[in-house]
Structures are given as structure tokens and as C-alpha cells.
């Protein structure tokens, strides 16, 4: 399922992208995120487009103690959308 996560954060975009890519997507979510792409909106906001095969597992990882602590440390707020093809 195509998923969009809009994030705001206090760290730089490069720090955010590096941490989310290496720690979250490629480690914690590697079993159910098959493809992803980051889009920089500005230095403290991004759009993350991904193909997620299990939204429940994604939600569980986003609520894990590690993710919650990282979010708190970096003042990260995420809004998650499921995307459907219209035409």
C-alpha cells in the first residue's frame, strides 16, 4: 500500500533523512517497507513516500520506545496517509 508520511522536525533535513533511512526504514521496517523516496520540503519538513505492505506493523514501529524517544529528542511530528490511485 502506498503511504505518505509528512514530518516536521527540529534537526536538519540531512540528519533526519540519515536517521530515518538507516535506523527506521532499513532496520526496523525492512520486512514491510519495500520502496521509499524522501522529498525535502524545507530544512525542517519532509514528505516520505513508501510502499508499505503492513500498516499495522508500521504503526507498531512508529510507537516503539526507540521511535518515541527519537521523536521527542528531535521534536518530530508525523502525519501518515494511505494513498490510493484515482485514475
PDB file of N, CA, C and O in Angstrom:
ATOM      1  N   UNK A   1       0.846  -1.172   0.000  1.00  0.00           N
ATOM      2  CA  UNK A   1       0.000   0.000   0.000  1.00  0.00           C
ATOM      3  C   UNK A   1       0.892   1.236   0.000  1.00  0.00           C
ATOM      4  O   UNK A   1       1.847   1.326   0.758  1.00  0.00           O
ATOM      5  N   UNK A   2       0.570   2.169  -0.857  1.00  0.00           N
ATOM      6  CA  UNK A   2       1.326   3.412  -0.902  1.00  0.00           C
ATOM      7  C   UNK A   2       0.980   4.274   0.300  1.00  0.00           C
ATOM      8  O   UNK A   2      -0.187   4.451   0.638  1.00  0.00           O
ATOM      9  N   UNK A   3       2.000   4.796   0.926  1.00  0.00           N
ATOM     10  CA  UNK A   3       1.860   5.551   2.168  1.00  0.00           C
ATOM     11  C   UNK A   3       2.668   6.837   2.061  1.00  0.00           C
ATOM     12  O   UNK A   3       3.761   6.845   1.496  1.00  0.00           O
ATOM     13  N   UNK A   4       2.131   7.907   2.621  1.00  0.00           N
ATOM     14  CA  UNK A   4       2.818   9.198   2.682  1.00  0.00           C
ATOM     15  C   UNK A   4       2.928   9.596   4.139  1.00  0.00           C
ATOM     16  O   UNK A   4       1.926   9.587   4.865  1.00  0.00           O
ATOM     17  N   UNK A   5       4.117   9.945   4.569  1.00  0.00           N
ATOM     18  CA  UNK A   5       4.320  10.477   5.912  1.00  0.00           C
ATOM     19  C   UNK A   5       4.884  11.887   5.765  1.00  0.00           C
ATOM     20  O   UNK A   5       5.948  12.075   5.169  1.00  0.00           O
ATOM     21  N   UNK A   6       4.149  12.853   6.281  1.00  0.00           N
ATOM     22  CA  UNK A   6       4.616  14.232   6.308  1.00  0.00           C
ATOM     23  C   UNK A   6       5.173  14.471   7.702  1.00  0.00           C
ATOM     24  O   UNK A   6       4.479  14.270   8.701  1.00  0.00           O
ATOM     25  N   UNK A   7       6.438  14.869   7.760  1.00  0.00           N
ATOM     26  CA  UNK A   7       7.122  15.037   9.047  1.00  0.00           C
ATOM     27  C   UNK A   7       7.671  16.448   9.187  1.00  0.00           C
ATOM     28  O   UNK A   7       8.176  17.025   8.226  1.00  0.00           O
ATOM     29  N   UNK A   8       7.584  16.959  10.407  1.00  0.00           N
ATOM     30  CA  UNK A   8       8.290  18.176  10.789  1.00  0.00           C
ATOM     31  C   UNK A   8       9.222  17.792  11.927  1.00  0.00           C
ATOM     32  O   UNK A   8       8.926  16.883  12.712  1.00  0.00           O
ATOM     33  N   UNK A   9      10.373  18.475  12.021  1.00  0.00           N
ATOM     34  CA  UNK A   9      11.404  18.079  12.976  1.00  0.00           C
ATOM     35  C   UNK A   9      12.338  19.253  13.235  1.00  0.00           C
ATOM     36  O   UNK A   9      12.405  20.195  12.440  1.00  0.00           O
ATOM     37  N   UNK A  10      13.078  19.194  14.343  1.00  0.00           N
ATOM     38  CA  UNK A  10      13.981  20.283  14.700  1.00  0.00           C
ATOM     39  C   UNK A  10      15.417  20.054  14.218  1.00  0.00           C
ATOM     40  O   UNK A  10      16.186  21.001  14.113  1.00  0.00           O
ATOM     41  N   UNK A  11      15.783  18.814  13.921  1.00  0.00           N
ATOM     42  CA  UNK A  11      17.122  18.558  13.378  1.00  0.00           C
ATOM     43  C   UNK A  11      17.143  18.991  11.908  1.00  0.00           C
ATOM     44  O   UNK A  11      16.117  19.376  11.356  1.00  0.00           O
ATOM     45  N   UNK A  12      18.300  18.915  11.280  1.00  0.00           N
ATOM     46  CA  UNK A  12      18.369  19.280   9.865  1.00  0.00           C
ATOM     47  C   UNK A  12      17.743  18.182   9.002  1.00  0.00           C
ATOM     48  O   UNK A  12      17.605  17.030   9.444  1.00  0.00           O
ATOM     49  N   UNK A  13      17.412  18.527   7.779  1.00  0.00           N
ATOM     50  CA  UNK A  13      16.855  17.540   6.865  1.00  0.00           C
ATOM     51  C   UNK A  13      17.837  16.391   6.647  1.00  0.00           C
ATOM     52  O   UNK A  13      17.431  15.224   6.651  1.00  0.00           O
ATOM     53  N   UNK A  14      19.108  16.692   6.461  1.00  0.00           N
ATOM     54  CA  UNK A  14      20.093  15.635   6.228  1.00  0.00           C
ATOM     55  C   UNK A  14      20.202  14.682   7.411  1.00  0.00           C
ATOM     56  O   UNK A  14      20.297  13.463   7.231  1.00  0.00           O
ATOM     57  N   UNK A  15      20.187  15.218   8.637  1.00  0.00           N
ATOM     58  CA  UNK A  15      20.213  14.360   9.833  1.00  0.00           C
ATOM     59  C   UNK A  15      18.951  13.499   9.891  1.00  0.00           C
ATOM     60  O   UNK A  15      19.021  12.303  10.175  1.00  0.00           O
ATOM     61  N   UNK A  16      17.811  14.121   9.628  1.00  0.00           N
ATOM     62  CA  UNK A  16      16.539  13.399   9.651  1.00  0.00           C
ATOM     63  C   UNK A  16      16.552  12.265   8.632  1.00  0.00           C
ATOM     64  O   UNK A  16      16.256  11.112   8.955  1.00  0.00           O
ATOM     65  N   UNK A  17      16.902  12.586   7.398  1.00  0.00           N
ATOM     66  CA  UNK A  17      16.907  11.574   6.330  1.00  0.00           C
ATOM     67  C   UNK A  17      17.857  10.434   6.668  1.00  0.00           C
ATOM     68  O   UNK A  17      17.515   9.264   6.498  1.00  0.00           O
ATOM     69  N   UNK A  18      19.045  10.758   7.150  1.00  0.00           N
ATOM     70  CA  UNK A  18      20.018   9.728   7.502  1.00  0.00           C
ATOM     71  C   UNK A  18      19.487   8.816   8.605  1.00  0.00           C
ATOM     72  O   UNK A  18      19.544   7.587   8.486  1.00  0.00           O
ATOM     73  N   UNK A  19      18.989   9.394   9.692  1.00  0.00           N
ATOM     74  CA  UNK A  19      18.492   8.580  10.812  1.00  0.00           C
ATOM     75  C   UNK A  19      17.284   7.750  10.407  1.00  0.00           C
ATOM     76  O   UNK A  19      17.205   6.558  10.719  1.00  0.00           O
ATOM     77  N   UNK A  20      16.343   8.355   9.716  1.00  0.00           N
ATOM     78  CA  UNK A  20      15.128   7.623   9.335  1.00  0.00           C
ATOM     79  C   UNK A  20      15.467   6.519   8.338  1.00  0.00           C
ATOM     80  O   UNK A  20      14.951   5.410   8.434  1.00  0.00           O
ATOM     81  N   UNK A  21      16.359   6.801   7.409  1.00  0.00           N
ATOM     82  CA  UNK A  21      16.734   5.786   6.424  1.00  0.00           C
ATOM     83  C   UNK A  21      17.468   4.626   7.081  1.00  0.00           C
ATOM     84  O   UNK A  21      17.073   3.473   6.924  1.00  0.00           O
ATOM     85  N   UNK A  22      18.529   4.916   7.822  1.00  0.00           N
ATOM     86  CA  UNK A  22      19.366   3.842   8.350  1.00  0.00           C
ATOM     87  C   UNK A  22      18.763   3.144   9.562  1.00  0.00           C
ATOM     88  O   UNK A  22      18.796   1.920   9.647  1.00  0.00           O
ATOM     89  N   UNK A  23      18.199   3.897  10.480  1.00  0.00           N
ATOM     90  CA  UNK A  23      17.681   3.295  11.713  1.00  0.00           C
ATOM     91  C   UNK A  23      16.256   2.766  11.570  1.00  0.00           C
ATOM     92  O   UNK A  23      15.943   1.684  12.049  1.00  0.00           O
ATOM     93  N   UNK A  24      15.403   3.536  10.943  1.00  0.00           N
ATOM     94  CA  UNK A  24      13.984   3.176  10.906  1.00  0.00           C
ATOM     95  C   UNK A  24      13.645   2.311   9.691  1.00  0.00           C
ATOM     96  O   UNK A  24      13.211   1.167   9.830  1.00  0.00           O
ATOM     97  N   UNK A  25      13.848   2.823   8.493  1.00  0.00           N
ATOM     98  CA  UNK A  25      13.409   2.107   7.296  1.00  0.00           C
ATOM     99  C   UNK A  25      14.226   0.849   7.011  1.00  0.00           C
ATOM    100  O   UNK A  25      13.667  -0.209   6.736  1.00  0.00           O
ATOM    101  N   UNK A  26      15.544   0.968   7.067  1.00  0.00           N
ATOM    102  CA  UNK A  26      16.392  -0.164   6.670  1.00  0.00           C
ATOM    103  C   UNK A  26      16.662  -1.152   7.790  1.00  0.00           C
ATOM    104  O   UNK A  26      17.197  -2.235   7.534  1.00  0.00           O
ATOM    105  N   UNK A  27      16.314  -0.810   9.012  1.00  0.00           N
ATOM    106  CA  UNK A  27      16.479  -1.749  10.125  1.00  0.00           C
ATOM    107  C   UNK A  27      15.118  -2.194  10.673  1.00  0.00           C
ATOM    108  O   UNK A  27      14.765  -3.349  10.577  1.00  0.00           O
ATOM    109  N   UNK A  28      14.370  -1.249  11.220  1.00  0.00           N
ATOM    110  CA  UNK A  28      13.132  -1.585  11.920  1.00  0.00           C
ATOM    111  C   UNK A  28      12.001  -1.990  10.972  1.00  0.00           C
ATOM    112  O   UNK A  28      11.144  -2.788  11.334  1.00  0.00           O
ATOM    113  N   UNK A  29      11.978  -1.439   9.764  1.00  0.00           N
ATOM    114  CA  UNK A  29      10.847  -1.649   8.854  1.00  0.00           C
ATOM    115  C   UNK A  29      11.216  -2.425   7.598  1.00  0.00           C
ATOM    116  O   UNK A  29      10.411  -2.504   6.665  1.00  0.00           O
ATOM    117  N   UNK A  30      12.374  -3.027   7.559  1.00  0.00           N
ATOM    118  CA  UNK A  30      12.853  -3.661   6.331  1.00  0.00           C
ATOM    119  C   UNK A  30      11.976  -4.811   5.850  1.00  0.00           C
ATOM    120  O   UNK A  30      11.955  -5.109   4.665  1.00  0.00           O
ATOM    121  N   UNK A  31      11.216  -5.432   6.745  1.00  0.00           N
ATOM    122  CA  UNK A  31      10.376  -6.567   6.351  1.00  0.00           C
ATOM    123  C   UNK A  31       9.081  -6.141   5.677  1.00  0.00           C
ATOM    124  O   UNK A  31       8.455  -6.965   4.996  1.00  0.00           O
ATOM    125  N   UNK A  32       8.657  -4.893   5.834  1.00  0.00           N
ATOM    126  CA  UNK A  32       7.365  -4.496   5.277  1.00  0.00           C
ATOM    127  C   UNK A  32       7.371  -3.169   4.525  1.00  0.00           C
ATOM    128  O   UNK A  32       6.327  -2.748   4.018  1.00  0.00           O
ATOM    129  N   UNK A  33       8.509  -2.521   4.399  1.00  0.00           N
ATOM    130  CA  UNK A  33       8.640  -1.346   3.531  1.00  0.00           C
ATOM    131  C   UNK A  33       9.537  -1.764   2.376  1.00  0.00           C
ATOM    132  O   UNK A  33      10.713  -2.047   2.565  1.00  0.00           O
ATOM    133  N   UNK A  34       8.944  -1.818   1.165  1.00  0.00           N
ATOM    134  CA  UNK A  34       9.679  -2.357   0.021  1.00  0.00           C
ATOM    135  C   UNK A  34      10.343  -1.290  -0.833  1.00  0.00           C
ATOM    136  O   UNK A  34      11.265  -1.596  -1.579  1.00  0.00           O
ATOM    137  N   UNK A  35       9.897  -0.056  -0.746  1.00  0.00           N
ATOM    138  CA  UNK A  35      10.478   1.029  -1.527  1.00  0.00           C
ATOM    139  C   UNK A  35      10.117   2.335  -0.851  1.00  0.00           C
ATOM    140  O   UNK A  35       9.052   2.438  -0.222  1.00  0.00           O
ATOM    141  N   UNK A  36      10.983   3.329  -0.981  1.00  0.00           N
ATOM    142  CA  UNK A  36      10.676   4.628  -0.380  1.00  0.00           C
ATOM    143  C   UNK A  36      11.423   5.732  -1.100  1.00  0.00           C
ATOM    144  O   UNK A  36      12.413   5.488  -1.790  1.00  0.00           O
ATOM    145  N   UNK A  37      10.928   6.959  -0.914  1.00  0.00           N
ATOM    146  CA  UNK A  37      11.555   8.136  -1.501  1.00  0.00           C
ATOM    147  C   UNK A  37      11.311   9.328  -0.588  1.00  0.00           C
ATOM    148  O   UNK A  37      10.177   9.582  -0.166  1.00  0.00           O
ATOM    149  N   UNK A  38      12.381  10.050  -0.263  1.00  0.00           N
ATOM    150  CA  UNK A  38      12.284  11.265   0.539  1.00  0.00           C
ATOM    151  C   UNK A  38      12.149  12.474  -0.367  1.00  0.00           C
ATOM    152  O   UNK A  38      12.821  12.562  -1.393  1.00  0.00           O
ATOM    153  N   UNK A  39      11.322  13.417   0.052  1.00  0.00           N
ATOM    154  CA  UNK A  39      11.212  14.699  -0.630  1.00  0.00           C
ATOM    155  C   UNK A  39      11.436  15.782   0.420  1.00  0.00           C
ATOM    156  O   UNK A  39      10.753  15.808   1.448  1.00  0.00           O
ATOM    157  N   UNK A  40      12.407  16.638   0.171  1.00  0.00           N
ATOM    158  CA  UNK A  40      12.694  17.742   1.089  1.00  0.00           C
ATOM    159  C   UNK A  40      11.743  18.892   0.778  1.00  0.00           C
ATOM    160  O   UNK A  40      11.736  19.418  -0.324  1.00  0.00           O
ATOM    161  N   UNK A  41      10.952  19.286   1.767  1.00  0.00           N
ATOM    162  CA  UNK A  41      10.077  20.448   1.621  1.00  0.00           C
ATOM    163  C   UNK A  41      10.856  21.694   2.020  1.00  0.00           C
ATOM    164  O   UNK A  41      10.881  22.684   1.296  1.00  0.00           O
ATOM    165  N   UNK A  42      11.499  21.621   3.186  1.00  0.00           N
ATOM    166  CA  UNK A  42      12.428  22.656   3.635  1.00  0.00           C
ATOM    167  C   UNK A  42      13.364  22.011   4.651  1.00  0.00           C
ATOM    168  O   UNK A  42      13.340  20.795   4.822  1.00  0.00           O
ATOM    169  N   UNK A  43      14.171  22.787   5.325  1.00  0.00           N
ATOM    170  CA  UNK A  43      15.183  22.231   6.227  1.00  0.00           C
ATOM    171  C   UNK A  43      14.582  21.449   7.398  1.00  0.00           C
ATOM    172  O   UNK A  43      15.254  20.609   7.996  1.00  0.00           O
ATOM    173  N   UNK A  44      13.307  21.673   7.709  1.00  0.00           N
ATOM    174  CA  UNK A  44      12.684  21.014   8.870  1.00  0.00           C
ATOM    175  C   UNK A  44      11.356  20.347   8.535  1.00  0.00           C
ATOM    176  O   UNK A  44      10.524  20.137   9.428  1.00  0.00           O
ATOM    177  N   UNK A  45      11.166  19.992   7.256  1.00  0.00           N
ATOM    178  CA  UNK A  45       9.936  19.304   6.855  1.00  0.00           C
ATOM    179  C   UNK A  45      10.231  18.401   5.668  1.00  0.00           C
ATOM    180  O   UNK A  45      10.965  18.770   4.753  1.00  0.00           O
ATOM    181  N   UNK A  46       9.660  17.189   5.708  1.00  0.00           N
ATOM    182  CA  UNK A  46       9.846  16.253   4.604  1.00  0.00           C
ATOM    183  C   UNK A  46       8.557  15.514   4.293  1.00  0.00           C
ATOM    184  O   UNK A  46       7.639  15.448   5.116  1.00  0.00           O
ATOM    185  N   UNK A  47       8.532  14.960   3.094  1.00  0.00           N
ATOM    186  CA  UNK A  47       7.493  14.020   2.680  1.00  0.00           C
ATOM    187  C   UNK A  47       8.214  12.708   2.406  1.00  0.00           C
ATOM    188  O   UNK A  47       9.223  12.696   1.686  1.00  0.00           O
ATOM    189  N   UNK A  48       7.727  11.642   2.985  1.00  0.00           N
ATOM    190  CA  UNK A  48       8.303  10.319   2.768  1.00  0.00           C
ATOM    191  C   UNK A  48       7.239   9.463   2.096  1.00  0.00           C
ATOM    192  O   UNK A  48       6.193   9.175   2.680  1.00  0.00           O
ATOM    193  N   UNK A  49       7.490   9.117   0.847  1.00  0.00           N
ATOM    194  CA  UNK A  49       6.598   8.235   0.097  1.00  0.00           C
ATOM    195  C   UNK A  49       7.162   6.831   0.198  1.00  0.00           C
ATOM    196  O   UNK A  49       8.366   6.626  -0.005  1.00  0.00           O
ATOM    197  N   UNK A  50       6.319   5.852   0.506  1.00  0.00           N
ATOM    198  CA  UNK A  50       6.817   4.488   0.631  1.00  0.00           C
ATOM    199  C   UNK A  50       5.755   3.478   0.249  1.00  0.00           C
ATOM    200  O   UNK A  50       4.552   3.770   0.294  1.00  0.00           O
ATOM    201  N   UNK A  51       6.219   2.300  -0.109  1.00  0.00           N
ATOM    202  CA  UNK A  51       5.326   1.177  -0.305  1.00  0.00           C
ATOM    203  C   UNK A  51       5.422   0.323   0.955  1.00  0.00           C
ATOM    204  O   UNK A  51       6.478  -0.238   1.258  1.00  0.00           O
ATOM    205  N   UNK A  52       4.335   0.276   1.698  1.00  0.00           N
ATOM    206  CA  UNK A  52       4.286  -0.454   2.970  1.00  0.00           C
ATOM    207  C   UNK A  52       3.302  -1.608   2.831  1.00  0.00           C
ATOM    208  O   UNK A  52       2.139  -1.394   2.502  1.00  0.00           O
ATOM    209  N   UNK A  53       3.763  -2.822   3.085  1.00  0.00           N
ATOM    210  CA  UNK A  53       2.910  -3.998   2.938  1.00  0.00           C
ATOM    211  C   UNK A  53       2.125  -4.339   4.203  1.00  0.00           C
ATOM    212  O   UNK A  53       1.237  -5.184   4.153  1.00  0.00           O
ATOM    213  N   UNK A  54       2.431  -3.685   5.321  1.00  0.00           N
ATOM    214  CA  UNK A  54       1.727  -3.965   6.578  1.00  0.00           C
ATOM    215  C   UNK A  54       1.655  -2.692   7.422  1.00  0.00           C
ATOM    216  O   UNK A  54       2.594  -2.362   8.142  1.00  0.00           O
ATOM    217  N   UNK A  55       0.522  -1.996   7.334  1.00  0.00           N
ATOM    218  CA  UNK A  55       0.371  -0.738   8.063  1.00  0.00           C
ATOM    219  C   UNK A  55       0.320  -0.934   9.575  1.00  0.00           C
ATOM    220  O   UNK A  55       0.743  -0.058  10.326  1.00  0.00           O
ATOM    221  N   UNK A  56      -0.173  -2.073  10.032  1.00  0.00           N
ATOM    222  CA  UNK A  56      -0.194  -2.335  11.472  1.00  0.00           C
ATOM    223  C   UNK A  56       1.225  -2.431  12.032  1.00  0.00           C
ATOM    224  O   UNK A  56       1.523  -1.888  13.097  1.00  0.00           O
ATOM    225  N   UNK A  57       2.103  -3.114  11.313  1.00  0.00           N
ATOM    226  CA  UNK A  57       3.499  -3.218  11.755  1.00  0.00           C
ATOM    227  C   UNK A  57       4.184  -1.859  11.697  1.00  0.00           C
ATOM    228  O   UNK A  57       4.972  -1.525  12.577  1.00  0.00           O
ATOM    229  N   UNK A  58       3.879  -1.064  10.665  1.00  0.00           N
ATOM    230  CA  UNK A  58       4.436   0.281  10.580  1.00  0.00           C
ATOM    231  C   UNK A  58       4.008   1.096  11.796  1.00  0.00           C
ATOM    232  O   UNK A  58       4.823   1.754  12.437  1.00  0.00           O
ATOM    233  N   UNK A  59       2.722   1.047  12.127  1.00  0.00           N
ATOM    234  CA  UNK A  59       2.221   1.771  13.295  1.00  0.00           C
ATOM    235  C   UNK A  59       2.890   1.324  14.578  1.00  0.00           C
ATOM    236  O   UNK A  59       3.244   2.151  15.430  1.00  0.00           O
ATOM    237  N   UNK A  60       3.099   0.020  14.720  1.00  0.00           N
ATOM    238  CA  UNK A  60       3.761  -0.505  15.919  1.00  0.00           C
ATOM    239  C   UNK A  60       5.194  -0.003  16.023  1.00  0.00           C
ATOM    240  O   UNK A  60       5.644   0.376  17.114  1.00  0.00           O
ATOM    241  N   UNK A  61       5.910   0.036  14.910  1.00  0.00           N
ATOM    242  CA  UNK A  61       7.296   0.538  14.937  1.00  0.00           C
ATOM    243  C   UNK A  61       7.330   2.032  15.223  1.00  0.00           C
ATOM    244  O   UNK A  61       8.222   2.511  15.926  1.00  0.00           O
ATOM    245  N   UNK A  62       6.361   2.772  14.690  1.00  0.00           N
ATOM    246  CA  UNK A  62       6.328   4.220  14.947  1.00  0.00           C
ATOM    247  C   UNK A  62       5.986   4.520  16.408  1.00  0.00           C
ATOM    248  O   UNK A  62       6.318   5.584  16.910  1.00  0.00           O
ATOM    249  N   UNK A  63       5.359   3.581  17.102  1.00  0.00           N
ATOM    250  CA  UNK A  63       5.005   3.743  18.506  1.00  0.00           C
ATOM    251  C   UNK A  63       5.992   3.059  19.447  1.00  0.00           C
ATOM    252  O   UNK A  63       5.805   3.076  20.664  1.00  0.00           O
ATOM    253  N   UNK A  64       7.044   2.466  18.897  1.00  0.00           N
ATOM    254  CA  UNK A  64       8.027   1.770  19.733  1.00  0.00           C
ATOM    255  C   UNK A  64       8.748   2.762  20.647  1.00  0.00           C
ATOM    256  O   UNK A  64       8.836   3.958  20.338  1.00  0.00           O
ATOM    257  N   UNK A  65       9.263   2.297  21.771  1.00  0.00           N
ATOM    258  CA  UNK A  65      10.001   3.195  22.677  1.00  0.00           C
ATOM    259  C   UNK A  65      11.163   3.915  21.984  1.00  0.00           C
ATOM    260  O   UNK A  65      11.377   5.104  22.209  1.00  0.00           O
ATOM    261  N   UNK A  66      11.885   3.213  21.122  1.00  0.00           N
ATOM    262  CA  UNK A  66      13.007   3.839  20.411  1.00  0.00           C
ATOM    263  C   UNK A  66      12.512   4.995  19.538  1.00  0.00           C
ATOM    264  O   UNK A  66      13.064   6.094  19.569  1.00  0.00           O
ATOM    265  N   UNK A  67      11.464   4.754  18.747  1.00  0.00           N
ATOM    266  CA  UNK A  67      10.932   5.786  17.849  1.00  0.00           C
ATOM    267  C   UNK A  67      10.355   6.954  18.649  1.00  0.00           C
ATOM    268  O   UNK A  67      10.555   8.117  18.286  1.00  0.00           O
ATOM    269  N   UNK A  68       9.656   6.653  19.722  1.00  0.00           N
ATOM    270  CA  UNK A  68       9.068   7.724  20.550  1.00  0.00           C
ATOM    271  C   UNK A  68      10.168   8.607  21.146  1.00  0.00           C
ATOM    272  O   UNK A  68      10.026   9.833  21.174  1.00  0.00           O
ATOM    273  N   UNK A  69      11.238   8.000  21.622  1.00  0.00           N
ATOM    274  CA  UNK A  69      12.340   8.764  22.202  1.00  0.00           C
ATOM    275  C   UNK A  69      13.034   9.603  21.134  1.00  0.00           C
ATOM    276  O   UNK A  69      13.381  10.761  21.367  1.00  0.00           O
ATOM    277  N   UNK A  70      13.241   9.023  19.948  1.00  0.00           N
ATOM    278  CA  UNK A  70      13.857   9.762  18.848  1.00  0.00           C
ATOM    279  C   UNK A  70      12.983  10.956  18.468  1.00  0.00           C
ATOM    280  O   UNK A  70      13.473  12.061  18.273  1.00  0.00           O
ATOM    281  N   UNK A  71      11.666  10.724  18.361  1.00  0.00           N
ATOM    282  CA  UNK A  71      10.732  11.814  18.026  1.00  0.00           C
ATOM    283  C   UNK A  71      10.796  12.933  19.057  1.00  0.00           C
ATOM    284  O   UNK A  71      10.832  14.113  18.706  1.00  0.00           O
ATOM    285  N   UNK A  72      10.834  12.563  20.328  1.00  0.00           N
ATOM    286  CA  UNK A  72      10.889  13.560  21.388  1.00  0.00           C
ATOM    287  C   UNK A  72      12.181  14.367  21.313  1.00  0.00           C
ATOM    288  O   UNK A  72      12.159  15.599  21.397  1.00  0.00           O
ATOM    289  N   UNK A  73      13.299  13.679  21.115  1.00  0.00           N
ATOM    290  CA  UNK A  73      14.604  14.329  21.046  1.00  0.00           C
ATOM    291  C   UNK A  73      14.687  15.312  19.874  1.00  0.00           C
ATOM    292  O   UNK A  73      15.325  16.354  19.973  1.00  0.00           O
ATOM    293  N   UNK A  74      14.034  14.983  18.768  1.00  0.00           N
ATOM    294  CA  UNK A  74      14.113  15.791  17.553  1.00  0.00           C
ATOM    295  C   UNK A  74      12.842  16.577  17.261  1.00  0.00           C
ATOM    296  O   UNK A  74      12.685  17.103  16.155  1.00  0.00           O
ATOM    297  N   UNK A  75      11.947  16.651  18.260  1.00  0.00           N
ATOM    298  CA  UNK A  75      10.693  17.390  18.109  1.00  0.00           C
ATOM    299  C   UNK A  75       9.980  16.999  16.810  1.00  0.00           C
ATOM    300  O   UNK A  75       9.514  17.859  16.068  1.00  0.00           O
ATOM    301  N   UNK A  76       9.915  15.705  16.548  1.00  0.00           N
ATOM    302  CA  UNK A  76       9.351  15.196  15.302  1.00  0.00           C
ATOM    303  C   UNK A  76       7.855  14.927  15.443  1.00  0.00           C
ATOM    304  O   UNK A  76       7.412  14.276  16.397  1.00  0.00           O
ATOM    305  N   UNK A  77       7.112  15.421  14.478  1.00  0.00           N
ATOM    306  CA  UNK A  77       5.663  15.187  14.391  1.00  0.00           C
ATOM    307  C   UNK A  77       5.386  14.587  13.023  1.00  0.00           C
ATOM    308  O   UNK A  77       5.809  15.130  11.998  1.00  0.00           O
ATOM    309  N   UNK A  78       4.670  13.460  13.000  1.00  0.00           N
ATOM    310  CA  UNK A  78       4.362  12.767  11.750  1.00  0.00           C
ATOM    311  C   UNK A  78       2.854  12.742  11.511  1.00  0.00           C
ATOM    312  O   UNK A  78       2.082  12.528  12.441  1.00  0.00           O
ATOM    313  N   UNK A  79       2.481  12.915  10.245  1.00  0.00           N
ATOM    314  CA  UNK A  79       1.107  12.697   9.798  1.00  0.00           C
ATOM    315  C   UNK A  79       1.178  11.645   8.705  1.00  0.00           C
ATOM    316  O   UNK A  79       1.911  11.816   7.723  1.00  0.00           O
ATOM    317  N   UNK A  80       0.426  10.552   8.884  1.00  0.00           N
ATOM    318  CA  UNK A  80       0.519   9.393   7.981  1.00  0.00           C
ATOM    319  C   UNK A  80      -0.758   9.291   7.163  1.00  0.00           C
ATOM    320  O   UNK A  80      -1.866   9.338   7.701  1.00  0.00           O
ATOM    321  N   UNK A  81      -0.571   9.133   5.841  1.00  0.00           N
ATOM    322  CA  UNK A  81      -1.690   8.995   4.912  1.00  0.00           C
ATOM    323  C   UNK A  81      -1.528   7.709   4.097  1.00  0.00           C
ATOM    324  O   UNK A  81      -0.429   7.355   3.691  1.00  0.00           O
ATOM    325  N   UNK A  82      -2.637   7.059   3.838  1.00  0.00           N
ATOM    326  CA  UNK A  82      -2.672   5.964   2.896  1.00  0.00           C
ATOM    327  C   UNK A  82      -3.115   6.550   1.551  1.00  0.00           C
ATOM    328  O   UNK A  82      -4.075   7.309   1.487  1.00  0.00           O
ATOM    329  N   UNK A  83      -2.402   6.216   0.473  1.00  0.00           N
ATOM    330  CA  UNK A  83      -2.656   6.824  -0.828  1.00  0.00           C
ATOM    331  C   UNK A  83      -3.230   5.781  -1.790  1.00  0.00           C
ATOM    332  O   UNK A  83      -2.694   4.693  -1.918  1.00  0.00           O
ATOM    333  N   UNK A  84      -4.325   6.164  -2.458  1.00  0.00           N
ATOM    334  CA  UNK A  84      -4.920   5.287  -3.475  1.00  0.00           C
ATOM    335  C   UNK A  84      -4.847   5.975  -4.837  1.00  0.00           C
ATOM    336  O   UNK A  84      -5.045   7.179  -4.939  1.00  0.00           O
ATOM    337  N   UNK A  85      -4.585   5.185  -5.860  1.00  0.00           N
ATOM    338  CA  UNK A  85      -4.564   5.687  -7.216  1.00  0.00           C
ATOM    339  C   UNK A  85      -5.992   6.018  -7.656  1.00  0.00           C
ATOM    340  O   UNK A  85      -6.893   5.193  -7.507  1.00  0.00           O
ATOM    341  N   UNK A  86      -6.203   7.214  -8.173  1.00  0.00           N
ATOM    342  CA  UNK A  86      -7.540   7.667  -8.568  1.00  0.00           C
ATOM    343  C   UNK A  86      -7.856   7.272 -10.007  1.00  0.00           C
ATOM    344  O   UNK A  86      -8.961   6.828 -10.305  1.00  0.00           O
ATOM    345  N   UNK A  87      -6.915   7.435 -10.894  1.00  0.00           N
ATOM    346  CA  UNK A  87      -7.213   7.130 -12.304  1.00  0.00           C
ATOM    347  C   UNK A  87      -6.172   6.234 -12.894  1.00  0.00           C
ATOM    348  O   UNK A  87      -5.086   6.112 -12.484  1.00  0.00           O
TER     349      UNK A  87
END
